[in-house]
Structure formats: C-alpha cells, structure tokens
Coordinates of N, CA, C and O in Angstrom, one line a residue:
M106 N 62.6 123.2 178.9 CA 62.2 124.2 177.9 C 61.9 123.5 176.6 O 60.9 123.9 175.9
A107 N 62.6 122.5 176.2 CA 62.4 121.8 175.0 C 61.0 121.1 175.0 O 60.3 121.1 174.0
R108 N 60.7 120.5 176.1 CA 59.4 119.8 176.3 C 58.3 120.8 176.2 O 57.3 120.5 175.6
A109 N 58.4 122.0 176.8 CA 57.4 123.0 176.7 C 57.3 123.5 175.3 O 56.1 123.7 174.8
A110 N 58.4 123.6 174.6 CA 58.3 124.0 173.2 C 57.6 123.0 172.3 O 56.7 123.3 171.5
A111 N 57.9 121.7 172.6 CA 57.2 120.6 171.8 C 55.7 120.6 172.1 O 54.9 120.5 171.2
E112 N 55.3 120.8 173.4 CA 53.9 120.8 173.7 C 53.2 122.0 173.1 O 52.1 121.9 172.6
A113 N 53.9 123.1 173.0 CA 53.3 124.3 172.4 C 53.1 124.1 170.9 O 52.0 124.5 170.4
A114 N 54.0 123.5 170.3 CA 53.9 123.2 168.8 C 52.7 122.3 168.6 O 52.0 122.5 167.6
E115 N 52.6 121.3 169.4 CA 51.5 120.3 169.2 C 50.2 121.0 169.4 O 49.2 120.8 168.7
Q116 N 50.1 121.9 170.4 CA 48.9 122.6 170.7 C 48.5 123.5 169.5 O 47.4 123.9 169.3
A117 N 49.5 124.0 168.8 CA 49.3 124.9 167.6 C 49.0 124.0 166.4 O 48.9 124.6 165.3
G118 N 48.9 122.7 166.5 CA 48.5 121.9 165.4 C 49.7 121.2 164.7 O 49.4 120.5 163.7
A119 N 50.9 121.3 165.1 CA 52.0 120.7 164.4 C 52.3 119.3 164.8 O 52.0 118.9 166.0
E120 N 52.8 118.5 163.9 CA 53.3 117.2 164.2 C 54.7 117.4 164.7 O 55.5 118.2 164.1
V121 N 55.1 116.9 165.8 CA 56.4 117.2 166.5 C 57.3 116.0 166.7 O 56.8 114.9 167.0
R122 N 58.5 116.2 166.5 CA 59.6 115.2 166.8 C 60.5 115.9 167.8 O 61.3 116.8 167.5
L123 N 60.4 115.5 169.1 CA 61.3 116.0 170.1 C 62.6 115.2 170.0 O 62.6 113.9 170.1
R124 N 63.7 115.8 169.8 CA 65.0 115.1 169.7 C 66.1 115.8 170.5 O 66.0 116.9 170.9
K125 N 67.1 115.0 170.8 CA 68.4 115.5 171.4 C 69.5 115.2 170.5 O 69.4 114.3 169.6
V126 N 70.6 115.9 170.7 CA 71.8 115.6 169.9 C 72.7 114.6 170.6 O 72.5 114.4 171.9
H127 N 73.6 114.0 169.9 CA 74.4 113.0 170.5 C 75.3 113.6 171.6 O 75.9 114.7 171.4
E128 N 75.4 112.9 172.7 CA 76.3 113.4 173.8 C 77.8 113.1 173.5 O 78.1 111.9 173.1
L129 N 78.6 114.1 173.6 CA 80.0 113.9 173.3 C 80.9 113.8 174.6 O 82.0 113.3 174.6
A130 N 80.4 114.2 175.7 CA 81.1 114.3 177.0 C 81.3 112.9 177.5 O 80.5 112.0 177.4
P131 N 82.5 112.7 178.2 CA 82.7 111.4 178.8 C 81.7 111.1 179.9 O 81.3 112.0 180.6
K132 N 81.4 109.9 180.1 CA 80.5 109.5 181.2 C 80.9 110.0 182.6 O 80.1 110.5 183.3
E133 N 82.2 110.0 182.8 CA 82.7 110.5 184.1 C 82.4 112.0 184.3 O 82.1 112.4 185.4
A134 N 82.5 112.8 183.2 CA 82.2 114.2 183.3 C 80.7 114.4 183.6 O 80.3 115.3 184.5
I135 N 79.9 113.7 183.0 CA 78.4 113.8 183.2 C 78.1 113.4 184.7 O 77.3 114.0 185.4
E136 N 78.6 112.3 185.1 CA 78.4 111.7 186.5 C 78.9 112.7 187.6 O 78.4 112.7 188.7
S137 N 79.9 113.5 187.2 CA 80.5 114.4 188.2 C 79.6 115.6 188.5 O 79.9 116.4 189.4
N138 N 78.6 115.8 187.7 CA 77.7 117.0 187.8 C 76.3 116.5 188.0 O 75.7 115.9 187.1
E139 N 75.7 116.8 189.2 CA 74.4 116.2 189.6 C 73.3 116.7 188.6 O 72.5 115.8 188.2
G140 N 73.3 117.9 188.2 CA 72.3 118.4 187.3 C 72.4 117.7 185.9 O 71.4 117.3 185.3
W141 N 73.6 117.6 185.4 CA 73.8 117.0 184.1 C 73.5 115.5 184.1 O 72.8 115.0 183.2
S142 N 73.9 114.9 185.2 CA 73.6 113.5 185.4 C 72.0 113.2 185.4 O 71.5 112.3 184.8
R143 N 71.3 114.1 186.2 CA 69.9 114.0 186.3 C 69.2 114.2 184.9 O 68.3 113.5 184.5
H144 N 69.7 115.2 184.2 CA 69.2 115.5 182.9 C 69.4 114.3 181.9 O 68.5 114.0 181.1
A145 N 70.6 113.7 181.9 CA 70.9 112.6 181.1 C 69.9 111.4 181.4 O 69.4 110.8 180.4
L146 N 69.6 111.2 182.6 CA 68.7 110.2 183.0 C 67.3 110.5 182.5 O 66.6 109.6 182.0
E147 N 66.9 111.7 182.7 CA 65.5 112.2 182.4 C 65.3 112.1 180.8 O 64.1 112.0 180.4
T148 N 66.3 112.3 180.1 CA 66.2 112.3 178.6 C 66.7 111.0 177.9 O 66.9 111.0 176.7
Q149 N 67.0 110.0 178.7 CA 67.6 108.8 178.1 C 66.7 108.2 177.0 O 67.2 107.5 176.1
D150 N 65.4 108.4 177.1 CA 64.5 107.8 176.1 C 64.2 108.7 174.9 O 63.4 108.3 174.0
V151 N 64.7 109.9 174.9 CA 64.5 110.9 173.8 C 65.4 110.4 172.7 O 66.6 110.3 172.8
P152 N 64.9 110.2 171.5 CA 65.7 109.8 170.3 C 66.7 110.9 170.0 O 66.5 112.1 170.2
E153 N 67.8 110.5 169.3 CA 68.8 111.4 168.9 C 68.4 112.0 167.5 O 67.8 111.3 166.7
A154 N 68.7 113.2 167.3 CA 68.4 113.9 166.1 C 69.2 113.4 164.9 O 70.3 112.9 165.1
S155 N 68.5 113.4 163.8 CA 69.2 112.9 162.5 C 69.0 114.0 161.4 O 68.1 114.9 161.6
L156 N 69.7 113.9 160.4 CA 69.5 114.8 159.3 C 68.1 114.6 158.7 O 67.5 115.6 158.2
E157 N 67.6 113.4 158.7 CA 66.3 113.1 158.2 C 65.2 114.0 159.0 O 64.3 114.4 158.4
D158 N 65.5 114.1 160.3 CA 64.5 114.9 161.1 C 64.5 116.4 160.6 O 63.5 117.0 160.5
L159 N 65.7 116.9 160.3 CA 65.8 118.3 159.8 C 65.1 118.4 158.4 O 64.4 119.4 158.2
E160 N 65.3 117.4 157.6 CA 64.7 117.5 156.2 C 63.2 117.4 156.4 O 62.4 118.1 155.6
W161 N 62.7 116.6 157.3 CA 61.3 116.4 157.5 C 60.5 117.6 158.0 O 59.4 117.9 157.6
A162 N 61.2 118.4 158.9 CA 60.5 119.5 159.6 C 60.3 120.7 158.7 O 61.2 121.0 157.9
D163 N 59.2 121.4 158.9 CA 59.0 122.7 158.3 C 59.5 123.8 159.2 O 59.9 124.8 158.8
V164 N 59.4 123.5 160.5 CA 59.8 124.5 161.6 C 60.9 123.8 162.4 O 60.7 122.7 162.9
L165 N 62.0 124.5 162.7 CA 63.1 124.0 163.5 C 63.2 124.9 164.7 O 63.3 126.1 164.6
V166 N 63.1 124.2 165.9 CA 63.3 124.9 167.2 C 64.5 124.3 167.8 O 64.4 123.2 168.3
L167 N 65.6 125.0 167.8 CA 66.9 124.5 168.4 C 67.2 125.2 169.7 O 67.1 126.4 169.8
G168 N 67.5 124.4 170.7 CA 67.9 124.9 172.0 C 69.2 124.3 172.4 O 69.6 123.2 172.1
S169 N 70.0 125.1 173.2 CA 71.3 124.7 173.7 C 71.6 125.4 175.0 O 71.4 126.6 175.1
P170 N 72.2 124.7 175.9 CA 72.8 125.4 177.0 C 74.0 126.2 176.5 O 74.4 126.0 175.4
T171 N 74.4 127.2 177.2 CA 75.5 128.1 176.8 C 76.8 127.6 177.4 O 76.9 127.2 178.5
R172 N 77.8 127.6 176.5 CA 79.1 127.3 176.9 C 80.0 128.5 176.5 O 80.3 128.6 175.3
Y173 N 80.3 129.3 177.5 CA 81.2 130.5 177.2 C 80.6 131.4 176.1 O 81.2 131.9 175.2
G174 N 79.2 131.6 176.1 CA 78.5 132.4 175.2 C 78.3 131.8 173.8 O 77.9 132.5 172.9
L175 N 78.5 130.5 173.7 CA 78.3 129.7 172.5 C 77.4 128.5 172.7 O 77.3 128.0 173.9
P176 N 76.8 128.0 171.7 CA 76.1 126.7 171.8 C 77.1 125.6 172.2 O 78.3 125.7 172.0
T177 N 76.6 124.5 172.8 CA 77.4 123.4 173.2 C 78.1 122.8 172.0 O 77.7 122.8 170.9
A178 N 79.2 122.1 172.3 CA 79.9 121.3 171.3 C 79.0 120.2 170.7 O 79.1 119.9 169.5
Q179 N 78.2 119.7 171.5 CA 77.3 118.6 171.0 C 76.4 119.2 169.9 O 76.2 118.5 168.9
L180 N 75.7 120.3 170.1 CA 74.9 120.9 169.1 C 75.7 121.3 167.9 O 75.3 121.0 166.7
K181 N 76.8 121.9 168.1 CA 77.7 122.3 167.0 C 78.2 121.2 166.2 O 78.2 121.2 165.0
Q182 N 78.5 120.0 166.8 CA 78.9 118.9 166.1 C 77.8 118.4 165.2 O 78.0 118.0 164.0
F183 N 76.5 118.4 165.7 CA 75.4 118.0 164.9 C 75.2 118.9 163.7 O 75.0 118.5 162.6
I184 N 75.3 120.2 164.0 CA 75.1 121.2 162.9 C 76.2 121.0 161.9 O 75.9 121.1 160.7
D185 N 77.4 120.6 162.3 CA 78.5 120.4 161.3 C 78.2 119.3 160.4 O 78.9 119.2 159.3
T186 N 77.3 118.4 160.7 CA 76.9 117.3 159.8 C 75.9 117.6 158.8 O 75.6 116.8 157.9
T187 N 75.4 118.9 158.8 CA 74.3 119.2 157.9 C 74.7 119.7 156.5 O 73.8 120.0 155.7
G188 N 76.0 119.6 156.3 CA 76.5 120.1 155.0 C 75.8 119.4 153.8 O 75.4 120.1 152.8
P189 N 75.5 118.1 153.8 CA 74.8 117.5 152.6 C 73.4 118.1 152.4 O 73.0 118.4 151.3
L190 N 72.7 118.4 153.5 CA 71.3 119.0 153.3 C 71.5 120.4 152.8 O 70.7 120.9 151.9
W191 N 72.4 121.2 153.4 CA 72.7 122.5 153.0 C 73.0 122.6 151.5 O 72.5 123.4 150.7
A192 N 73.9 121.7 151.0 CA 74.4 121.7 149.7 C 73.3 121.4 148.7 O 73.3 121.9 147.5
Q193 N 72.3 120.7 149.1 CA 71.1 120.3 148.3 C 70.0 121.3 148.4 O 69.0 121.2 147.8
G194 N 70.2 122.4 149.2 CA 69.1 123.4 149.4 C 67.9 122.9 150.2 O 66.9 123.5 150.2
K195 N 68.1 121.8 151.0 CA 67.0 121.2 151.7 C 66.6 121.9 153.0 O 65.7 121.5 153.7
L196 N 67.4 122.9 153.4 CA 67.1 123.7 154.6 C 66.7 125.1 154.3 O 66.3 125.8 155.2
V197 N 66.6 125.4 153.0 CA 66.2 126.7 152.6 C 64.7 126.9 152.9 O 63.9 125.9 152.7
N198 N 64.3 128.0 153.4 CA 62.9 128.4 153.7 C 62.3 127.6 154.9 O 61.1 127.7 155.1
K199 N 63.1 126.9 155.6 CA 62.6 126.3 156.9 C 62.5 127.5 157.9 O 63.3 128.4 157.9
V200 N 61.4 127.5 158.6 CA 61.3 128.5 159.7 C 62.1 128.0 160.9 O 62.0 126.8 161.2
A201 N 62.9 128.9 161.5 CA 63.8 128.4 162.5 C 63.8 129.5 163.7 O 63.7 130.7 163.4
T202 N 64.0 128.9 164.9 CA 64.1 129.8 166.1 C 64.9 129.0 167.1 O 65.1 127.8 167.0
S203 N 65.5 129.8 168.1 CA 66.4 129.1 169.0 C 66.2 129.7 170.4 O 65.7 130.8 170.6
F204 N 66.6 128.9 171.4 CA 66.5 129.3 172.8 C 67.7 128.7 173.5 O 68.4 127.9 173.0
T205 N 67.9 129.2 174.8 CA 69.1 128.8 175.5 C 68.8 128.8 177.0 O 67.8 129.3 177.5
S206 N 69.8 128.3 177.8 CA 69.8 128.4 179.2 C 71.3 128.6 179.6 O 72.2 128.0 179.0
T207 N 71.5 129.4 180.6 CA 72.9 129.7 181.1 C 72.9 129.3 182.6 O 71.9 129.3 183.3
G208 N 74.1 129.0 183.0 CA 74.4 128.7 184.4 C 74.3 130.0 185.3 O 73.9 129.9 186.5
T209 N 74.6 131.1 184.7 CA 74.7 132.3 185.5 C 74.1 133.5 184.7 O 74.0 133.4 183.5
A210 N 73.8 134.6 185.5 CA 73.3 135.8 184.8 C 74.4 136.3 183.9 O 75.6 136.2 184.3
H211 N 74.0 136.9 182.8 CA 75.0 137.5 181.9 C 75.9 136.4 181.4 O 77.1 136.7 181.1
G212 N 75.5 135.2 181.3 CA 76.3 134.1 180.9 C 76.4 133.9 179.4 O 76.8 132.8 178.9
G213 N 75.9 134.8 178.6 CA 76.0 134.7 177.1 C 74.7 134.2 176.4 O 74.8 133.6 175.4
Q214 N 73.6 134.5 177.0 CA 72.3 134.1 176.4 C 72.1 134.6 175.0 O 71.9 133.8 174.1
E215 N 72.2 135.9 174.8 CA 72.0 136.5 173.5 C 73.1 136.0 172.5 O 72.8 135.7 171.3
T216 N 74.3 135.9 172.9 CA 75.4 135.4 172.0 C 75.2 134.0 171.6 O 75.4 133.6 170.4
T217 N 74.7 133.2 172.5 CA 74.4 131.8 172.1 C 73.3 131.7 171.1 O 73.4 131.0 170.1
I218 N 72.2 132.4 171.4 CA 71.1 132.4 170.4 C 71.5 133.0 169.1 O 71.2 132.3 168.0
T219 N 72.3 134.1 169.0 CA 72.7 134.6 167.7 C 73.7 133.7 167.0 O 73.7 133.6 165.8
A220 N 74.5 132.9 167.8 CA 75.4 132.0 167.2 C 74.6 130.8 166.6 O 75.0 130.4 165.5
I221 N 73.6 130.3 167.2 CA 72.8 129.3 166.6 C 72.1 129.9 165.3 O 72.1 129.3 164.2
N222 N 71.6 131.1 165.4 CA 71.0 131.8 164.3 C 71.9 132.0 163.1 O 71.5 132.0 161.9
N223 N 73.2 132.1 163.4 CA 74.2 132.3 162.3 C 74.1 131.1 161.3 O 74.2 131.2 160.1
T224 N 73.9 129.9 161.9 CA 73.7 128.7 161.1 C 72.5 128.8 160.2 O 72.5 128.5 159.0
F225 N 71.4 129.3 160.8 CA 70.1 129.5 160.0 C 70.3 130.4 158.9 O 69.8 130.2 157.8
Y226 N 71.1 131.5 159.0 CA 71.4 132.4 157.9 C 72.0 131.6 156.8 O 71.7 131.8 155.6
H227 N 73.0 130.8 157.1 CA 73.7 130.0 156.0 C 72.8 129.0 155.4 O 72.9 128.8 154.2
W228 N 71.9 128.5 156.1 CA 70.9 127.5 155.6 C 69.9 128.2 154.6 O 69.3 127.5 153.9
G229 N 69.7 129.5 154.8 CA 68.7 130.1 154.1 C 67.3 130.0 154.8 O 66.3 130.1 154.2
A230 N 67.4 129.7 156.1 CA 66.2 129.6 156.9 C 65.5 130.9 157.2 O 66.2 132.0 157.0
I231 N 64.3 130.9 157.6 CA 63.6 132.1 157.9 C 63.6 132.2 159.5 O 62.9 131.4 160.1
I232 N 64.3 133.1 160.0 CA 64.5 133.2 161.5 C 63.3 133.9 162.1 O 62.9 135.0 161.7
V233 N 62.7 133.3 163.1 CA 61.5 133.9 163.8 C 61.9 134.1 165.3 O 61.9 133.1 166.0
P234 N 62.3 135.3 165.7 CA 62.5 135.5 167.1 C 61.2 135.9 167.8 O 60.2 136.2 167.1
P235 N 61.2 135.8 169.1 CA 60.0 136.2 169.8 C 59.8 137.7 169.8 O 58.6 138.2 169.8
G236 N 60.9 138.5 169.7 CA 60.7 139.9 169.8 C 60.0 140.3 171.0 O 60.0 139.6 172.1
Y237 N 59.3 141.4 171.0 CA 58.4 141.8 172.1 C 56.9 141.7 171.6 O 56.1 142.6 171.8
A238 N 56.6 140.6 170.9 CA 55.3 140.4 170.2 C 54.3 139.9 171.1 O 53.2 139.6 170.7
D239 N 54.6 139.7 172.4 CA 53.6 139.2 173.4 C 54.0 139.7 174.8 O 55.2 139.9 175.1
P240 N 53.0 140.0 175.6 CA 53.3 140.6 176.9 C 54.3 139.7 177.7 O 55.0 140.3 178.5
I241 N 54.3 138.4 177.5 CA 55.3 137.6 178.3 C 56.7 138.0 178.0 O 57.6 137.9 178.9
Q242 N 57.0 138.6 176.9 CA 58.3 139.0 176.5 C 58.8 140.2 177.4 O 60.0 140.4 177.6
F243 N 57.9 141.0 177.9 CA 58.3 142.1 178.7 C 58.7 141.6 180.1 O 59.4 142.3 180.8
Q244 N 58.2 140.4 180.5 CA 58.7 139.8 181.7 C 59.9 139.0 181.5 O 60.8 139.0 182.3
A245 N 60.0 138.2 180.4 CA 61.1 137.4 180.0 C 62.3 138.2 179.6 O 63.4 137.9 180.0
G246 N 62.1 139.3 178.9 CA 63.1 140.2 178.6 C 64.1 139.9 177.6 O 65.1 140.6 177.4
N247 N 63.9 138.9 176.8 CA 64.9 138.5 175.8 C 64.2 138.4 174.4 O 63.6 137.4 174.1
P248 N 64.4 139.5 173.6 CA 63.7 139.4 172.2 C 64.4 138.5 171.2 O 63.8 138.2 170.2
Y249 N 65.6 138.0 171.6 CA 66.3 137.1 170.6 C 65.7 135.7 170.7 O 65.7 135.0 169.7
G250 N 65.4 135.2 171.9 CA 64.8 133.9 172.1 C 64.7 133.6 173.5 O 65.3 134.3 174.4
A251 N 63.9 132.7 173.9 CA 63.6 132.3 175.3 C 64.9 131.9 175.9 O 65.8 131.3 175.3
S252 N 65.1 132.3 177.2 CA 66.3 132.0 177.9 C 66.0 131.8 179.4 O 65.0 132.3 179.9
H253 N 66.9 131.1 180.0 CA 66.7 130.8 181.4 C 68.1 130.8 182.1 O 69.1 130.4 181.5
I254 N 68.1 131.2 183.4 CA 69.3 131.2 184.2 C 69.1 130.0 185.2 O 68.2 130.1 186.1
S255 N 69.9 129.0 185.1 CA 69.7 127.8 185.9 C 70.5 127.7 187.2 O 70.3 126.8 187.9
N256 N 71.4 128.7 187.4 CA 72.2 128.7 188.6 C 73.0 127.3 188.6 O 73.0 126.6 189.5
N257 N 73.6 127.1 187.4 CA 74.4 125.8 187.2 C 73.6 124.6 187.5 O 74.0 123.6 188.1
G258 N 72.3 124.6 187.0 CA 71.5 123.4 187.1 C 70.6 123.3 188.4 O 69.8 122.5 188.5
A259 N 70.8 124.3 189.3 CA 70.0 124.2 190.5 C 68.6 124.7 190.4 O 67.7 124.3 191.2
N260 N 68.3 125.6 189.4 CA 67.0 126.2 189.2 C 66.4 125.7 187.9 O 66.9 126.0 186.9
P261 N 65.3 125.0 188.0 CA 64.6 124.6 186.7 C 63.9 125.8 186.2 O 63.7 126.8 186.9
P262 N 63.6 125.8 184.9 CA 62.9 127.0 184.3 C 61.6 127.2 185.1 O 60.8 126.3 185.4
G263 N 61.3 128.5 185.3 CA 60.0 128.9 186.0 C 58.9 129.1 184.9 O 59.1 129.0 183.7
E264 N 57.8 129.5 185.4 CA 56.6 129.7 184.5 C 56.9 130.8 183.5 O 56.4 130.7 182.3
T265 N 57.6 131.9 183.9 CA 57.9 132.9 182.9 C 58.7 132.4 181.7 O 58.4 132.6 180.6
E266 N 59.8 131.6 182.0 CA 60.6 131.1 181.0 C 59.9 130.1 180.1 O 60.0 130.1 178.9
L267 N 59.1 129.3 180.7 CA 58.3 128.3 180.0 C 57.2 129.0 179.1 O 57.0 128.6 178.0
A268 N 56.6 130.0 179.7 CA 55.6 130.8 178.9 C 56.3 131.4 177.7 O 55.7 131.5 176.6
A269 N 57.5 131.9 177.9 CA 58.2 132.6 176.8 C 58.6 131.6 175.7 O 58.4 131.9 174.5
V270 N 59.1 130.4 176.1 CA 59.4 129.5 175.0 C 58.2 128.9 174.3 O 58.2 128.6 173.1
R271 N 57.1 128.8 175.1 CA 55.8 128.4 174.4 C 55.3 129.4 173.4 O 54.9 129.1 172.3
F272 N 55.4 130.7 173.8 CA 55.0 131.8 172.9 C 55.9 131.8 171.7 O 55.4 131.8 170.5
Q273 N 57.2 131.7 171.8 CA 58.1 131.7 170.7 C 57.9 130.5 169.8 O 57.9 130.7 168.6
T274 N 57.6 129.4 170.3 CA 57.3 128.2 169.5 C 56.0 128.3 168.8 O 55.9 128.0 167.6
R275 N 55.0 128.8 169.5 CA 53.7 129.0 168.8 C 53.9 130.0 167.6 O 53.3 129.8 166.5
R276 N 54.6 131.1 167.9 CA 54.8 132.1 166.8 C 55.5 131.5 165.6 O 55.1 131.6 164.5
A277 N 56.6 130.7 165.9 CA 57.3 130.1 164.8 C 56.4 129.1 164.0 O 56.4 129.0 162.8
T278 N 55.6 128.3 164.8 CA 54.8 127.3 164.2 C 53.7 128.0 163.3 O 53.4 127.5 162.2
E279 N 53.1 129.0 163.9 CA 52.0 129.7 163.1 C 52.6 130.4 161.8 O 52.0 130.3 160.8
I280 N 53.8 131.0 161.9 CA 54.4 131.6 160.7 C 54.8 130.5 159.8 O 54.6 130.6 158.5
G281 N 55.3 129.4 160.3 CA 55.6 128.2 159.4 C 54.4 127.7 158.6 O 54.5 127.4 157.4
A282 N 53.3 127.6 159.3 CA 52.1 127.1 158.7 C 51.6 128.1 157.7 O 51.1 127.7 156.6
A283 N 51.6 129.4 158.0 CA 51.2 130.4 157.0 C 52.1 130.4 155.8 O 51.6 130.5 154.7
L284 N 53.4 130.3 155.9 CA 54.3 130.2 154.8 C 54.0 129.0 153.9 O 54.0 129.1 152.7
K285 N 53.7 127.9 154.6 CA 53.5 126.6 153.8 C 52.2 126.8 153.0 O 52.1 126.4 151.9
R286 N 51.2 127.4 153.7 CA 49.9 127.7 152.9 C 50.1 128.6 151.7 O 49.6 128.4 150.7
G287 N 50.9 129.6 152.0 CA 51.2 130.6 150.9 C 52.0 130.0 149.8 O 51.7 130.2 148.6
M288 N 53.0 129.1 150.1 CA 53.8 128.4 149.1 C 52.9 127.5 148.3 O 53.0 127.3 147.1
A289 N 52.0 126.8 149.0 CA 51.1 125.8 148.3 C 50.1 126.6 147.4 O 49.8 126.2 146.2
A290 N 49.6 127.7 147.8 CA 48.7 128.5 147.0 C 49.5 129.1 145.8 O 48.8 129.3 144.7
A291 N 50.7 129.4 145.9 CA 51.5 130.0 144.8 C 51.9 128.9 143.8 O 52.2 129.2 142.6
S292 N 51.8 127.6 144.1 CA 52.2 126.5 143.2 C 51.2 126.3 142.1 O 50.1 126.4 142.1

C-alpha cells in the first residue's frame, strides 16, 4: 500500500521519499512469521525515516499495520521522537493522511487510523481523509483512510485497496499543492 501511495503521489507531480520506520522487534520474532519475514526482506533497501524527512515534506502519508486497534510500536516510537519538530512548529500546516492494514476483519482499522490522526492534531497538521469523495470509496468502505484485511499476511492488498490508497494520496497531494500555492500567493 505504501508503494502504491508513493506512485500515486509521483503521478500527481510530487517529489516523494518512501520511508520505513526502524524495526524494534527481535530478529527471532520476525523470522517466526513468514509474512513479516518476507516483508522485511522486500523492504530491506527502503531507507529509514528521519525527522529531516518530516521537516522536508509538505504532505505526510503515514501507514501502519494494526496492533490491537493501534498503530505499531515501531511507528509510535518514531512519532515519539518528533517533539523537537513539534516544539519548533515545523509540523504545523503539513497536510497529513493515514492508512492501515489489519490481520482480521474488524481488527481495528478505524481506531488505528484515528490514533495516527491524533498525532496530526497535536502537530497542527491538516488532516485529509478520503471520505466518500471518489466512487472507489463506496467499494473500499472506509472514509477514515485506506485499509486492508491481510488475513495475517496471507492476502496482499487487492486492486480495490490499492485504488483507495492511490485516491487518498492523490487527494492529499492535490490539497497540499493547492495550500502551498495559496500560502505563496498570500506572502
């Protein structure tokens, strides 16, 4: 889903930095789960996110698997390092949106997305949900943010989920560009 979001942002004219957060789980835990192990291998060349990446970006698209209806500890730990940027007001007026994937149906998709968005509120970011602003959302069914049920890693995202995250990212990118133009015109 993150790669689909990055591709959609690029197609909308954005310069993109695809990043992952630092892995906190022990190697043994990752290796004991085939899907997690495969994902770690597939993303081994993706750079880790830094505070500089957040400061650089005009639009932030954060995604996280769900853990008991919350974002992962890995994403939360990264978010917890953003205090210096927050204190300096460097996250204010960033356009932000979030997406998730759960292992099971009713696994906390909306709560995970709103938990990520709670951080955006504190940053002073401008949250852009997908809402039902595109026909794909009536198929995807989640106005809070794109989401996917992976059946504990057995099912990759299908075209509906990928189309939903692409739409959501395009929407956030277009709104971010419009805000930037408006702020530049007001200066």
